[in-house]
Short mmCIF file of C-alpha atoms and ligand atoms in Angstrom, two decimals:
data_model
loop_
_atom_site.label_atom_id
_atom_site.label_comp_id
_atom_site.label_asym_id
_atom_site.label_seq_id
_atom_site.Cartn_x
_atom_site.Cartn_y
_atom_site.Cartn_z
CA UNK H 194 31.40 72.03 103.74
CA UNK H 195 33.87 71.39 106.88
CA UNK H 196 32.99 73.03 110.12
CA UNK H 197 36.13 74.86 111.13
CA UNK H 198 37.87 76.43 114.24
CA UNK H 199 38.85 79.82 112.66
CA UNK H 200 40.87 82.86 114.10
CA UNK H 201 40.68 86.24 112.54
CA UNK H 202 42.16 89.61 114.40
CA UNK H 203 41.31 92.51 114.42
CA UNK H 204 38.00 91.41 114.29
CA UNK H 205 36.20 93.79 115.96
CA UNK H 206 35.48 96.38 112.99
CA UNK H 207 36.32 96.38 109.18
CA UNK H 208 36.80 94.35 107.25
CA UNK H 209 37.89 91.97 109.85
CA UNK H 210 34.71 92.05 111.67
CA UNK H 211 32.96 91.57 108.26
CA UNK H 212 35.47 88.77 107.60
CA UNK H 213 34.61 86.96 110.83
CA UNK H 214 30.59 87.43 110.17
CA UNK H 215 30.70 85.46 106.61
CA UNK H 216 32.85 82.56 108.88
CA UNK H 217 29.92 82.61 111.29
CA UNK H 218 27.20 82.74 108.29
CA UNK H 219 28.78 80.19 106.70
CA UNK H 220 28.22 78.56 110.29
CA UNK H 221 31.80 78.09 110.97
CA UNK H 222 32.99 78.06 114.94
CA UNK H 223 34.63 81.75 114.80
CA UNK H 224 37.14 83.45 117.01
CA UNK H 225 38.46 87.43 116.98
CA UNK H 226 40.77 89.25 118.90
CA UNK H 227 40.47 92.86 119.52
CA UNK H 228 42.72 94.90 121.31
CA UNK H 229 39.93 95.70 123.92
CA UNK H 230 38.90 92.31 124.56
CA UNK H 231 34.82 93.17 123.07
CA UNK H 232 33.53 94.23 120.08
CA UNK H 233 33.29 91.43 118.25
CA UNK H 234 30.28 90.42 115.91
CA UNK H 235 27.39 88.33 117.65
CA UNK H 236 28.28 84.27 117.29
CA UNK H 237 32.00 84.80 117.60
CA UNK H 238 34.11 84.27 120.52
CA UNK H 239 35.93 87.64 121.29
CA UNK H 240 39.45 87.47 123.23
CA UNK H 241 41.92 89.94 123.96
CA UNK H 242 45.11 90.60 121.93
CA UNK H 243 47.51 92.95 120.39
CA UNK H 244 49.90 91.96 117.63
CA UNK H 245 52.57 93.66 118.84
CA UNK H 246 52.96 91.46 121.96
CA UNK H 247 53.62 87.78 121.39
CA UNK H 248 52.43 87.05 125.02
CA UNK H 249 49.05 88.26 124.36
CA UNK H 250 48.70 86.38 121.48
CA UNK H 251 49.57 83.24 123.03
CA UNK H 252 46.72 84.13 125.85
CA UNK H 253 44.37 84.48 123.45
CA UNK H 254 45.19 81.26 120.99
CA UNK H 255 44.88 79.06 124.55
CA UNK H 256 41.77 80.38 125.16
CA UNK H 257 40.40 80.14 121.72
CA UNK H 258 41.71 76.70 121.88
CA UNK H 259 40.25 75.69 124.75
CA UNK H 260 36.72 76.91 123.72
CA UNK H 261 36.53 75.99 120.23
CA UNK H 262 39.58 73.73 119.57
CA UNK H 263 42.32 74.26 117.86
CA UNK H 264 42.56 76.71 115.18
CA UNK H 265 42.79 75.36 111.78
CA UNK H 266 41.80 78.97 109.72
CA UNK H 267 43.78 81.69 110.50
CA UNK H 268 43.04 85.22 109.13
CA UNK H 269 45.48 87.82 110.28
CA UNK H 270 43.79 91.44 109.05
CA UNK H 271 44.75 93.55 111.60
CA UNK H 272 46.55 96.60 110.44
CA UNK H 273 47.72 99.91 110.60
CA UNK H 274 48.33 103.51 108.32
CA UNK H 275 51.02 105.62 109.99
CA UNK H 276 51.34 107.95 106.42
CA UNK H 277 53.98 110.43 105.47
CA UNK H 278 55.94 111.65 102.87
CA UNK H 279 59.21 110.04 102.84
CA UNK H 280 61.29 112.94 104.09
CA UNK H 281 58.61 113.27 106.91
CA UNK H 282 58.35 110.10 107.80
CA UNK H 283 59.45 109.37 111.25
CA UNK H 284 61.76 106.29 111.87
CA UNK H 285 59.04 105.36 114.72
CA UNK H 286 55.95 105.38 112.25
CA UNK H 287 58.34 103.27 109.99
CA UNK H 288 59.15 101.15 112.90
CA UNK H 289 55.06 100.77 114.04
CA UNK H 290 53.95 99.86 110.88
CA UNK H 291 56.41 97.02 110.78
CA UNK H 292 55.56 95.81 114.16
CA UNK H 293 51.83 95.45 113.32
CA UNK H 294 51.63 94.77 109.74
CA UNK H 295 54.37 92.51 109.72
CA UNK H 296 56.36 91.13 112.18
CA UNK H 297 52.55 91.53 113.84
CA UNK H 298 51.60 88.91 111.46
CA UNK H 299 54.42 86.21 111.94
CA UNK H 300 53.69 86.09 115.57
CA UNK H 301 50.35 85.45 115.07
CA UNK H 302 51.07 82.75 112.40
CA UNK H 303 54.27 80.96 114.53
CA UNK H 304 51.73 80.34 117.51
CA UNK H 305 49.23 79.43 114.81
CA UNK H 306 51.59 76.75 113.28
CA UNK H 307 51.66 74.65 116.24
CA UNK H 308 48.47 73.20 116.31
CA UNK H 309 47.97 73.11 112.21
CA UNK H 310 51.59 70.85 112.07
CA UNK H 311 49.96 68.57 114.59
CA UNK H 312 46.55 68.80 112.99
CA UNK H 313 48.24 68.60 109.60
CA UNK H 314 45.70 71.16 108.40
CA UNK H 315 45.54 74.66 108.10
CA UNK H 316 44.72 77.27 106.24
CA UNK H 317 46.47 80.73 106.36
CA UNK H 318 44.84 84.21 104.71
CA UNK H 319 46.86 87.20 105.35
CA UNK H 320 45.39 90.70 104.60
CA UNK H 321 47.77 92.68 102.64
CA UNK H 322 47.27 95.57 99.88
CA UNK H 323 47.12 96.66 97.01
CA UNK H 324 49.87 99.03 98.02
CA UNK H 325 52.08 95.97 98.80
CA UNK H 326 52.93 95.19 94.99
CA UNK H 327 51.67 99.02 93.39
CA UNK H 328 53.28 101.29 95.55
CA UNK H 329 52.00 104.65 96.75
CA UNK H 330 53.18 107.68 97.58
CA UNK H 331 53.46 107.87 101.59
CA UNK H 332 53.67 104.80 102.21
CA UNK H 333 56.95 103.47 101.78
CA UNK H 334 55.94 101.84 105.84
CA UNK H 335 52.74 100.34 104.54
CA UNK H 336 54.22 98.63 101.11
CA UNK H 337 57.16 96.97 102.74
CA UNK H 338 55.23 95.30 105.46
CA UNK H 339 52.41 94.79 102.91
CA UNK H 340 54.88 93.44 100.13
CA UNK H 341 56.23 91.60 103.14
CA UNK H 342 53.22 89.17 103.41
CA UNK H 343 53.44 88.00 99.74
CA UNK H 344 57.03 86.68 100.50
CA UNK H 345 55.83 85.29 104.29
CA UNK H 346 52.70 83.38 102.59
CA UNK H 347 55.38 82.06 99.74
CA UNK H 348 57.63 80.84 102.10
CA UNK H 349 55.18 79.29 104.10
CA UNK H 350 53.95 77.53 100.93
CA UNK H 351 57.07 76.14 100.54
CA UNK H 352 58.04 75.06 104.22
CA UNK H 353 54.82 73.61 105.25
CA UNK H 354 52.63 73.22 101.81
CA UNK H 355 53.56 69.26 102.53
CA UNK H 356 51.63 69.52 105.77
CA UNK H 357 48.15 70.16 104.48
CA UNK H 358 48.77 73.60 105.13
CA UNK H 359 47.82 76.72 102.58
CA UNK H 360 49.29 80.04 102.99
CA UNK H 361 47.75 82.54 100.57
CA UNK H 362 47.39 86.66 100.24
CA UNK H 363 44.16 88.69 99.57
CA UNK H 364 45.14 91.83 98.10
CA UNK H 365 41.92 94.55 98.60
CA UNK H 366 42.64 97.59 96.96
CA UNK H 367 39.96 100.56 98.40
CA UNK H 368 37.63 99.41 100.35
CA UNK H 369 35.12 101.67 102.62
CA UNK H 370 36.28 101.27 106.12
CA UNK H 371 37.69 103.67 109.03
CA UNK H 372 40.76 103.07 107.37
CA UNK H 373 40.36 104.57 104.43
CA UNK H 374 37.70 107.26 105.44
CA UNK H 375 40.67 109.12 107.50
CA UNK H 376 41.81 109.47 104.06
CA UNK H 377 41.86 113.09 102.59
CA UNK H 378 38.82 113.69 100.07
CA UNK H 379 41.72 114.54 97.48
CA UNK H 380 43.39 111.14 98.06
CA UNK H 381 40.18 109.17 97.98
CA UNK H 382 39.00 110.98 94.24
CA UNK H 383 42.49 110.27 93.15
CA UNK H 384 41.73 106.37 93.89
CA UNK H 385 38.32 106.87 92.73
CA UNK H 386 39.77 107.66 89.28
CA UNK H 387 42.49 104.90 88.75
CA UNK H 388 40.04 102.37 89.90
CA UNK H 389 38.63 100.70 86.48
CA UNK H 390 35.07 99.72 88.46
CA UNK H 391 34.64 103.42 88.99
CA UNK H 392 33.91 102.53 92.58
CA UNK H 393 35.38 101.96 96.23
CA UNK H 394 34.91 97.95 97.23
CA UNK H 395 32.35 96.81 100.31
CA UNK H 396 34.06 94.66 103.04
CA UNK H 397 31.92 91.96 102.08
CA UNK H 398 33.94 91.49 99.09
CA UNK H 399 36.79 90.83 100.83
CA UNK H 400 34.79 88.84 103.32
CA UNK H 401 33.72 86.43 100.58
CA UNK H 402 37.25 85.61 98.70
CA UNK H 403 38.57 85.17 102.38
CA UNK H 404 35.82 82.81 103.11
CA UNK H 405 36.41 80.92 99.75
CA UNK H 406 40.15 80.88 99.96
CA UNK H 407 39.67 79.12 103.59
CA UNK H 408 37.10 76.37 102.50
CA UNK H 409 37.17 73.26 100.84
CA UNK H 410 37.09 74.00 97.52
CA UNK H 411 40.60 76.06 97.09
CA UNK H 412 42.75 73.13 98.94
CA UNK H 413 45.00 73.46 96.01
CA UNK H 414 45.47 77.43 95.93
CA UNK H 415 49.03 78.23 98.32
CA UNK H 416 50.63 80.93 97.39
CA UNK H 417 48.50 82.88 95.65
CA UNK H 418 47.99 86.43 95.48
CA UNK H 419 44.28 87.26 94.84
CA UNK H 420 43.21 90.68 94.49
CA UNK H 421 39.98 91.88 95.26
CA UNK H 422 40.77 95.69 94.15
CA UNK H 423 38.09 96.78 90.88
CA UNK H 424 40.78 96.40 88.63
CA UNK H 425 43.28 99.20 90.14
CA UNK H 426 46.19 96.51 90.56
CA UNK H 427 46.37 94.91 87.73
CA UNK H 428 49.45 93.39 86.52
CA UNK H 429 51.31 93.99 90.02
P1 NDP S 261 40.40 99.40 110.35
O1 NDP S 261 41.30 100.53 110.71
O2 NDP S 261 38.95 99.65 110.13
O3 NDP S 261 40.56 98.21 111.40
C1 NDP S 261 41.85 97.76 111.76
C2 NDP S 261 41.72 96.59 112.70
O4 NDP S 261 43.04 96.17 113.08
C3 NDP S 261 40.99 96.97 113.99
O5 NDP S 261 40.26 95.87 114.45
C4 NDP S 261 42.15 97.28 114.92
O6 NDP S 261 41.86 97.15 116.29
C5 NDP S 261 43.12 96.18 114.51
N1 NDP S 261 44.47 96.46 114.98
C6 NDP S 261 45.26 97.50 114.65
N2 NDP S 261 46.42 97.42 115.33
C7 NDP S 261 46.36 96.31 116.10
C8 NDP S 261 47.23 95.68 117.02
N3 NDP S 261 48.42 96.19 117.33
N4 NDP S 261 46.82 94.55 117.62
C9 NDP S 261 45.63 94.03 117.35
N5 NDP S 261 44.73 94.56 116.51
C10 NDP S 261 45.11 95.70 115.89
O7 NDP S 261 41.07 98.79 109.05
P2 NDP S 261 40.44 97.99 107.82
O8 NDP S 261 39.35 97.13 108.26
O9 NDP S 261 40.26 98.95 106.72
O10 NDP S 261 41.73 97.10 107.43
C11 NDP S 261 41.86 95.76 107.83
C12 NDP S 261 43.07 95.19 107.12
O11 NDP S 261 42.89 95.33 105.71
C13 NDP S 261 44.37 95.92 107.46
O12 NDP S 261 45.44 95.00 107.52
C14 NDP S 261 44.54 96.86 106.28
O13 NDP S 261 45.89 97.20 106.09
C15 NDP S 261 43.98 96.02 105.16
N6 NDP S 261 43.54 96.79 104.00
C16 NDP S 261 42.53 97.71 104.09
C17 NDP S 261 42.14 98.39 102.96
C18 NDP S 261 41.05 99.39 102.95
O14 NDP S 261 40.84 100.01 101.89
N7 NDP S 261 40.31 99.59 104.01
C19 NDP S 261 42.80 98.18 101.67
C20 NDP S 261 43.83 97.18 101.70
C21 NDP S 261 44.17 96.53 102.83
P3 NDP S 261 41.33 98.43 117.15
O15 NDP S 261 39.85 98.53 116.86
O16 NDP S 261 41.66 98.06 118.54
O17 NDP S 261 42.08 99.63 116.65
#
């Protein structure tokens, strides 16, 4: 196995945070951003940044940089709900999702790019959904910027897949975080019974096919969309 500089926000809780504790298991050098600054998992270097500003980001990447190199694994998870039905659905919670979940997401990758063209390495993962490619009802916000990723990580593919860079998507479908514990008990026994494992997934599920994607053994995987969902997306 390569040792690798890897980058993964919204690392302080979720999956995330469990993301960034199978990179440091698998005794990789590990970075996370939070929007606090702490929080991260022990064995990871914590740094302050929000998505929705650019100039944070960049603050953060030149200070991950400097103490672990540059990054050659990025993982961007962090992510937001802003739910509502359609007609209810405010143009700003439209609008937030977006920023976060997607345009959130090429900033992070852009400053990422730099030092993987020049390294002519990298590996990209970006946390997307089940929702992205199934649909569900409220959130017309969270499926387009979800959706959004599979056609960022395609493009990517094809723009820098001659670079030694991968760009894939991991799909999780309900897994038990904050996220989805805000969730009404109706909503969450509606998943419960369209999931074909009969269960919700562990963030250490999606840790592990993260983990994989990222290492040395799926160098020829770009592009991909691999769901870690029980079964509930199936065909999407
Ligand atoms: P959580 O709500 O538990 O954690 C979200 C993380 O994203 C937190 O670290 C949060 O930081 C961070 N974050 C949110 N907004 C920003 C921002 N503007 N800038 C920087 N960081 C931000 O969510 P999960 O762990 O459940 O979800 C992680 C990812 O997985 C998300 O992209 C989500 O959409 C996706 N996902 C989750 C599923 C699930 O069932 N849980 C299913 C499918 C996809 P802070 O602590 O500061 O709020």
């Amino acid at each position: 196995m390569t040792t690798r500089t890897v980058l993964v926000t919204g690392g302080n809780r979720g999956i995330g945070r469990a993301i960034a504790e199978q990179f440091i298991a698998d005794g990789h050098r590990v970075a996370v951003t939070s929007r606090s600054g702490d929080g991260g998992p022990d064995g990871a270097l914590t740094v302050q940044a929000d998505v929705t500003d650019a100039a944070t980001i960049d603050r953060a990447f030149s200070e991950v940089e400097a103490a672990l190199g540059p990054i050659e694994v990025l993982v961007a998870n962090a992510g937001i709900t802003k739910d509502a039905l359609l007609l209810r659905m405010t143009e700003d919670d439209f609008g937030q999702v977006i920023d976060t979940n997607l345009t959130g997401v090429f900033r992070v990758i852009k400053r990422a790019s730099k030092g993987m063209l020049k390294a002519r390495f990298g590996r990209v993962v970006l946390i997307s959904s089940v929702v992205g490619l199934y649909g569900s009802p409220g959130q017309v916000n969270y499926a387009a910027a979800k959706s959004g990723l599979v056609g960022i990580a395609r493009s990517l593919t094809r723009e820098l897949g001659g670079r030694g860079i991968t760009a894939n998507v991991v799909a999780p479908g309900f897994i038990e975080t904050d996220m989805t514990a805000a969730l009404p008990e109706k909503t969450q026994a509606e998943y419960l019974g369209a999931i074909p494992a009969g269960r919700f997934g562990r963030v250490d599920e999606v840790a592990k096919v993260t983990a994989w994607l990222s290492g040395d053994d799926a160098g020829y995987i770009s592009g991909a969309v691999i769901p870690v969902d029980g079964g509930l997306g199936m065909g999407h």
